[in-house]
Amino acid sequence: MLLSACSGGAPGTGGQACDPVGQGTLQVAIGGLPSGVSAQVVVRGPGGFSQTLGASQTLSVGGGTYTVDVEKTASPVGSTTVVRTAYAGTSDRSQACVRNGETVQVTVTYSQIPSSGKLWTNNRPPQSSGDPLTHAYAEASLLASGTVSEAVGAGTVQSRSLTFDADGNLWVIGGTTVDPTLLRYPASALGSSGTKTPDKRLNVSGWSCLPGALHLTFDPSGNLWLSVPCAQKLVRIGRTQLAAATGTLSTVTPEVEISGFSGSPRGLAFDAFGNLWVGHDLSSTSGQVMRFDAADLSSSTTAASAARTLSASLSSSSTNTAYELAFDAAGSLWVLCSNCGGAILYKFTSGQLSGTGNAALSPDKQISLPVGALPEAFAFDEGGGLWLAYDKPASSGRFARLSPTQLTSSSTPGSPTVPARIVEGSNLGYAKTIAFYPAPAGLPLFHRLP
């Protein structure tokens, strides 16, 4: 929230102008944060004054108009942190005018963003017809292997994929033919279980094939990109289109399309430079990752405009289907291949990603997962571990974590890497997507926090 003051009168001053003269006191009272969590309150004023406050503080300042920018903050990162808890703040004043010899107080109050501090997954299909279709697991339940109950069982639509925006609102792709293409569930409703009502519902025009959109991700500007494998294209829904949407179903036409793929575009990921990387299946036996540079994403184009196309020379299989993509904090691109003679994760370093043109490369790392593992999605956590939507054994669905150390060593199908941590959801059918809010600070994701 931005508290701004103009040169006119501030409340309680009889309309007098806020003259930048003399010396006064600005008291900023900050509450609502637990011990150990610092605020992010930026005070700016005349003469280039700027100070960031982590806690309540009394400032002796020159007279004049001051703005107070209340930014989101999050719990600190510790040795076992998986996902941080995030907080948003509000203030009781719209103006802060400091006059000579006077004291002005601004009160800032933080509260937890309800969707934060959790691992989120869609439950598709659930164990029973009445089970919640979106589950969230509190960080404390993710610190060791075992069977755990969800902290939030959200009654949403069945979804194909999900992600978060910068404010912790949950965006999903509807999973059935009767669902809208896109739905948003507000962060304020995601702190407890029960039926959830979307506050934005959008159909996206431009294709009639089934199953329709499959993956979604935000770009650095807050536009939402969808992959549509059956139509062999990507589409961008602009941030202004998203902002205008309401709970009443409406239809939008994509602002930008990338069409003409020779196969099926699937997983999407933006790098730290705003370039879009796409997992692209050419056929049942080969695939690619393709880079579309940020400068080329403002208008519609074709797949032929990709600046870089990489295929992986995998040691265990000629199959190379790129289903899911994610960047780590070092800028390396990780790719999930679920049918490469088994499930394989492979890594391209930032150096391998640079340049232009087509190349077949040996991945820097190739990690085979155990037989029976059927991962369909993955996400990095705050500690650098990688969580997978893992599989479903006889009872409930599971998700698993590869530790940072495990990610430094390649493995083979004959000697696969068994995840260091395997968590079974007591009320989970299949985990299909993994997402954290907030995203880790070092990742190029729209919903990260510093």
PDB file of C-alpha atoms in Angstrom, residues 83 126 176:
ATOM      1  CA  VAL A  83       8.589 -22.357   2.010  1.00  0.00           C
ATOM      2  CA  PRO A 126      -9.209 -37.690  -5.793  1.00  0.00           C
ATOM      3  CA  THR A 176     -13.280 -30.519 -17.438  1.00  0.00           C
TER       4      THR A 176
END
